[in-house]
Amino acid sequence: MAHYTLNTPVSEQDMRQLRVGDSITLNGVIFGIRDATQRRIFDEGIAPPVDLRGAICLHTAPNVKKEGAHYLPVCIGTTTSTRMERFTPGLIEQYGVRGIIGKGGLGEGSAKAMRQFGACYLAIVGGAAALQTIQIEAIEAVYWEDLMPECVWQLRTRELGPLTVAIDSHGGNLYAQVREEAANRMRDVYRDLGLT
């Protein structure tokens, strides 16, 4: 396992070098998105308001406060990714997204798109929103404010992480490994209890 520091936007080569279990720290712009954002893109057929090629997207709907024309971060936490599975292959294939930051993992459709196009799922520690928030230097822009707080958030990061590569572009999947290990342990427990 290795640690990488990446600057956004990232390339396919950047992401193909990563393997499950590696950690990364990010610098540069990332985009906060959530359910409503992606429903607008995919269900309503409206193109994203920003160029997402090479982007890292964060599953979030942050708490912010508005001062004049600007938003300041109060708490930028991460939401569970699983329910956004149906959108992720399209983000990768159609719009060139190279990474998703979230918690809880994604499904096989997303993992397949990551293998095909060179992208990764980057897990962040749940409950670490306080740390994550101070790693966001600024909210540079907000798009689709009518979806507040599930807008498109343009966030400038500095040393965001460490993030764990949980699904890589080579077929590695930390969540699948954990499920397999748990199933093996359960078989051992059942055997030891004489239930098999």
Short mmCIF file of C-alpha atoms in Angstrom, two decimals:
data_model
loop_
_atom_site.label_atom_id
_atom_site.label_comp_id
_atom_site.label_asym_id
_atom_site.label_seq_id
_atom_site.Cartn_x
_atom_site.Cartn_y
_atom_site.Cartn_z
CA MET A 1 0.00 0.00 0.00
CA ALA A 2 1.22 3.45 -0.92
CA HIS A 3 0.25 7.06 -0.30
CA TYR A 4 -0.24 9.54 -3.14
CA THR A 5 -0.84 13.28 -3.23
CA LEU A 6 -2.89 14.27 -6.26
CA ASN A 7 -3.83 17.64 -7.69
CA THR A 8 -7.15 18.04 -9.46
CA PRO A 9 -8.20 17.64 -12.17
CA VAL A 10 -6.77 14.14 -12.31
CA SER A 11 -5.94 11.99 -15.31
CA GLU A 12 -6.73 8.39 -16.16
CA GLN A 13 -3.06 7.61 -15.52
CA ASP A 14 -3.31 9.18 -12.03
CA MET A 15 -6.19 6.89 -11.16
CA ARG A 16 -4.85 3.74 -12.80
CA GLN A 17 -1.76 3.88 -10.56
CA LEU A 18 -3.97 3.50 -7.46
CA ARG A 19 -4.76 0.16 -5.86
CA VAL A 20 -7.25 -0.85 -3.18
CA GLY A 21 -5.82 0.03 0.21
CA ASP A 22 -3.69 2.92 -1.02
CA SER A 23 -4.35 6.29 0.55
CA ILE A 24 -4.45 9.66 -1.13
CA THR A 25 -4.52 13.32 -0.23
CA LEU A 26 -6.16 15.76 -2.64
CA ASN A 27 -5.40 19.37 -3.48
CA GLY A 28 -7.44 21.55 -5.81
CA VAL A 29 -11.06 21.81 -6.86
CA ILE A 30 -13.58 19.05 -6.24
CA PHE A 31 -17.33 19.15 -6.85
CA GLY A 32 -19.97 18.40 -4.23
CA ILE A 33 -23.01 16.59 -5.63
CA ARG A 34 -25.91 14.63 -4.25
CA ASP A 35 -29.17 12.90 -5.24
CA ALA A 36 -31.05 15.96 -6.56
CA THR A 37 -28.05 17.08 -8.61
CA GLN A 38 -27.81 13.73 -10.35
CA ARG A 39 -31.56 13.38 -10.86
CA ARG A 40 -31.44 16.68 -12.72
CA ILE A 41 -28.57 15.48 -14.89
CA PHE A 42 -29.81 11.98 -15.67
CA ASP A 43 -33.58 11.96 -15.11
CA GLU A 44 -34.23 15.45 -16.48
CA GLY A 45 -31.48 15.28 -19.12
CA ILE A 46 -29.85 18.59 -18.18
CA ALA A 47 -26.08 18.72 -18.67
CA PRO A 48 -23.94 19.59 -15.64
CA PRO A 49 -23.24 23.32 -15.26
CA VAL A 50 -19.47 22.66 -15.06
CA ASP A 51 -16.95 20.55 -16.97
CA LEU A 52 -16.50 17.35 -14.97
CA ARG A 53 -13.71 15.83 -17.08
CA GLY A 54 -11.00 14.71 -14.69
CA ALA A 55 -13.09 15.76 -11.71
CA ILE A 56 -13.37 14.27 -8.27
CA CYS A 57 -16.93 14.46 -6.93
CA LEU A 58 -17.87 14.39 -3.25
CA HIS A 59 -21.25 13.03 -2.14
CA THR A 60 -22.40 15.86 0.09
CA ALA A 61 -25.12 18.39 0.87
CA PRO A 62 -23.16 20.72 3.14
CA ASN A 63 -24.23 23.06 5.89
CA VAL A 64 -23.18 26.55 4.89
CA LYS A 65 -23.86 30.17 5.76
CA LYS A 66 -24.25 32.94 3.23
CA GLU A 67 -22.36 36.18 3.60
CA GLY A 68 -23.20 38.59 0.84
CA ALA A 69 -22.83 36.77 -2.45
CA HIS A 70 -20.58 34.07 -0.98
CA TYR A 71 -21.10 30.88 0.97
CA LEU A 72 -18.88 29.87 3.87
CA PRO A 73 -18.53 26.24 4.99
CA VAL A 74 -20.04 25.38 8.36
CA CYS A 75 -19.95 21.60 8.08
CA ILE A 76 -19.12 19.71 4.91
CA GLY A 77 -19.78 16.08 5.69
CA THR A 78 -20.10 13.10 3.38
CA THR A 79 -23.26 11.15 2.73
CA THR A 80 -23.69 7.47 1.90
CA SER A 81 -22.99 6.70 -1.74
CA THR A 82 -24.93 3.47 -2.23
CA ARG A 83 -28.23 5.10 -3.13
CA MET A 84 -26.49 7.04 -5.93
CA GLU A 85 -25.25 3.88 -7.64
CA ARG A 86 -27.53 4.29 -10.64
CA PHE A 87 -25.93 7.63 -11.55
CA THR A 88 -22.24 6.84 -11.14
CA PRO A 89 -21.58 4.85 -14.33
CA GLY A 90 -22.98 7.76 -16.33
CA LEU A 91 -20.88 10.31 -14.48
CA ILE A 92 -17.78 8.30 -15.34
CA GLU A 93 -18.61 7.32 -18.92
CA GLN A 94 -20.50 10.36 -20.19
CA TYR A 95 -18.93 13.18 -18.20
CA GLY A 96 -15.39 11.96 -17.49
CA VAL A 97 -15.52 11.93 -13.69
CA ARG A 98 -12.39 10.16 -12.38
CA GLY A 99 -13.20 9.78 -8.71
CA ILE A 100 -16.07 9.66 -6.25
CA ILE A 101 -15.54 10.43 -2.56
CA GLY A 102 -18.14 8.94 -0.27
CA LYS A 103 -18.87 6.38 2.37
CA GLY A 104 -20.54 2.99 2.22
CA GLY A 105 -19.33 2.00 -1.23
CA LEU A 106 -20.90 1.60 -4.65
CA GLY A 107 -22.21 -1.34 -6.66
CA GLU A 108 -20.97 -3.47 -9.52
CA GLY A 109 -22.17 -1.09 -12.24
CA SER A 110 -19.94 1.64 -10.86
CA ALA A 111 -17.03 -0.75 -10.33
CA LYS A 112 -17.32 -1.90 -13.95
CA ALA A 113 -17.27 1.70 -15.22
CA MET A 114 -14.22 2.39 -13.05
CA ARG A 115 -12.40 -0.56 -14.60
CA GLN A 116 -13.35 0.45 -18.12
CA PHE A 117 -12.62 4.17 -17.94
CA GLY A 118 -10.00 4.49 -15.19
CA ALA A 119 -11.70 5.88 -12.10
CA CYS A 120 -11.75 5.08 -8.37
CA TYR A 121 -14.03 5.23 -5.37
CA LEU A 122 -12.35 7.01 -2.47
CA ALA A 123 -13.69 6.24 0.99
CA ILE A 124 -13.64 8.90 3.67
CA VAL A 125 -14.02 8.21 7.36
CA GLY A 126 -17.63 8.60 8.42
CA GLY A 127 -18.13 11.10 11.22
CA ALA A 128 -15.01 13.07 10.29
CA ALA A 129 -16.89 16.08 8.93
CA ALA A 130 -15.15 18.51 11.30
CA LEU A 131 -11.74 17.55 9.90
CA GLN A 132 -13.03 17.43 6.35
CA THR A 133 -14.52 20.92 6.69
CA ILE A 134 -11.20 22.53 7.64
CA GLN A 135 -9.61 20.85 4.61
CA ILE A 136 -12.00 22.83 2.39
CA GLU A 137 -10.29 26.18 1.83
CA ALA A 138 -13.20 27.84 0.07
CA ILE A 139 -16.53 27.41 -1.62
CA GLU A 140 -15.59 28.92 -4.96
CA ALA A 141 -18.95 28.69 -6.71
CA VAL A 142 -22.43 27.22 -6.33
CA TYR A 143 -24.53 26.06 -9.27
CA TRP A 144 -28.24 25.16 -9.35
CA GLU A 145 -28.97 26.98 -6.09
CA ASP A 146 -32.65 26.08 -6.45
CA LEU A 147 -31.62 22.56 -5.32
CA MET A 148 -30.15 23.88 -2.04
CA PRO A 149 -28.43 22.19 -0.28
CA GLU A 150 -28.08 19.54 -3.03
CA CYS A 151 -26.53 22.02 -5.48
CA VAL A 152 -23.31 21.57 -7.38
CA TRP A 153 -20.65 22.89 -5.01
CA GLN A 154 -17.26 23.93 -6.36
CA LEU A 155 -14.93 23.37 -3.41
CA ARG A 156 -11.23 24.26 -3.20
CA THR A 157 -9.40 21.70 -1.06
CA ARG A 158 -6.04 21.64 0.60
CA GLU A 159 -4.70 18.30 1.83
CA LEU A 160 -8.14 16.67 1.83
CA GLY A 161 -7.79 13.26 3.34
CA PRO A 162 -6.36 10.84 3.82
CA LEU A 163 -8.84 9.04 1.60
CA THR A 164 -8.73 5.26 1.15
CA VAL A 165 -8.90 3.75 -2.32
CA ALA A 166 -11.84 1.40 -1.77
CA ILE A 167 -12.67 0.50 -5.39
CA ASP A 168 -9.90 0.75 -7.96
CA SER A 169 -9.69 0.55 -11.76
CA HIS A 170 -8.22 -2.97 -11.72
CA GLY A 171 -11.12 -4.85 -10.16
CA GLY A 172 -10.06 -4.36 -6.56
CA ASN A 173 -12.96 -3.76 -4.20
CA LEU A 174 -12.46 -3.35 -0.47
CA TYR A 175 -16.17 -3.82 0.22
CA ALA A 176 -16.27 -7.12 -1.68
CA GLN A 177 -13.18 -8.28 0.25
CA VAL A 178 -14.83 -7.47 3.57
CA ARG A 179 -18.07 -9.24 2.56
CA GLU A 180 -16.12 -12.34 1.52
CA GLU A 181 -14.12 -12.38 4.73
CA ALA A 182 -17.28 -11.96 6.80
CA ALA A 183 -18.98 -14.83 4.95
CA ASN A 184 -15.95 -17.06 5.57
CA ARG A 185 -15.95 -16.23 9.26
CA MET A 186 -19.68 -16.91 9.53
CA ARG A 187 -19.16 -20.36 8.00
CA ASP A 188 -16.50 -21.02 10.65
CA VAL A 189 -18.82 -19.84 13.42
CA TYR A 190 -21.68 -22.05 12.16
CA ARG A 191 -19.30 -25.00 11.90
CA ASP A 192 -17.96 -24.45 15.42
CA LEU A 193 -21.53 -24.28 16.73
CA GLY A 194 -22.39 -27.51 14.92
CA LEU A 195 -24.96 -25.78 12.73
CA THR A 196 -23.58 -26.96 9.38
#
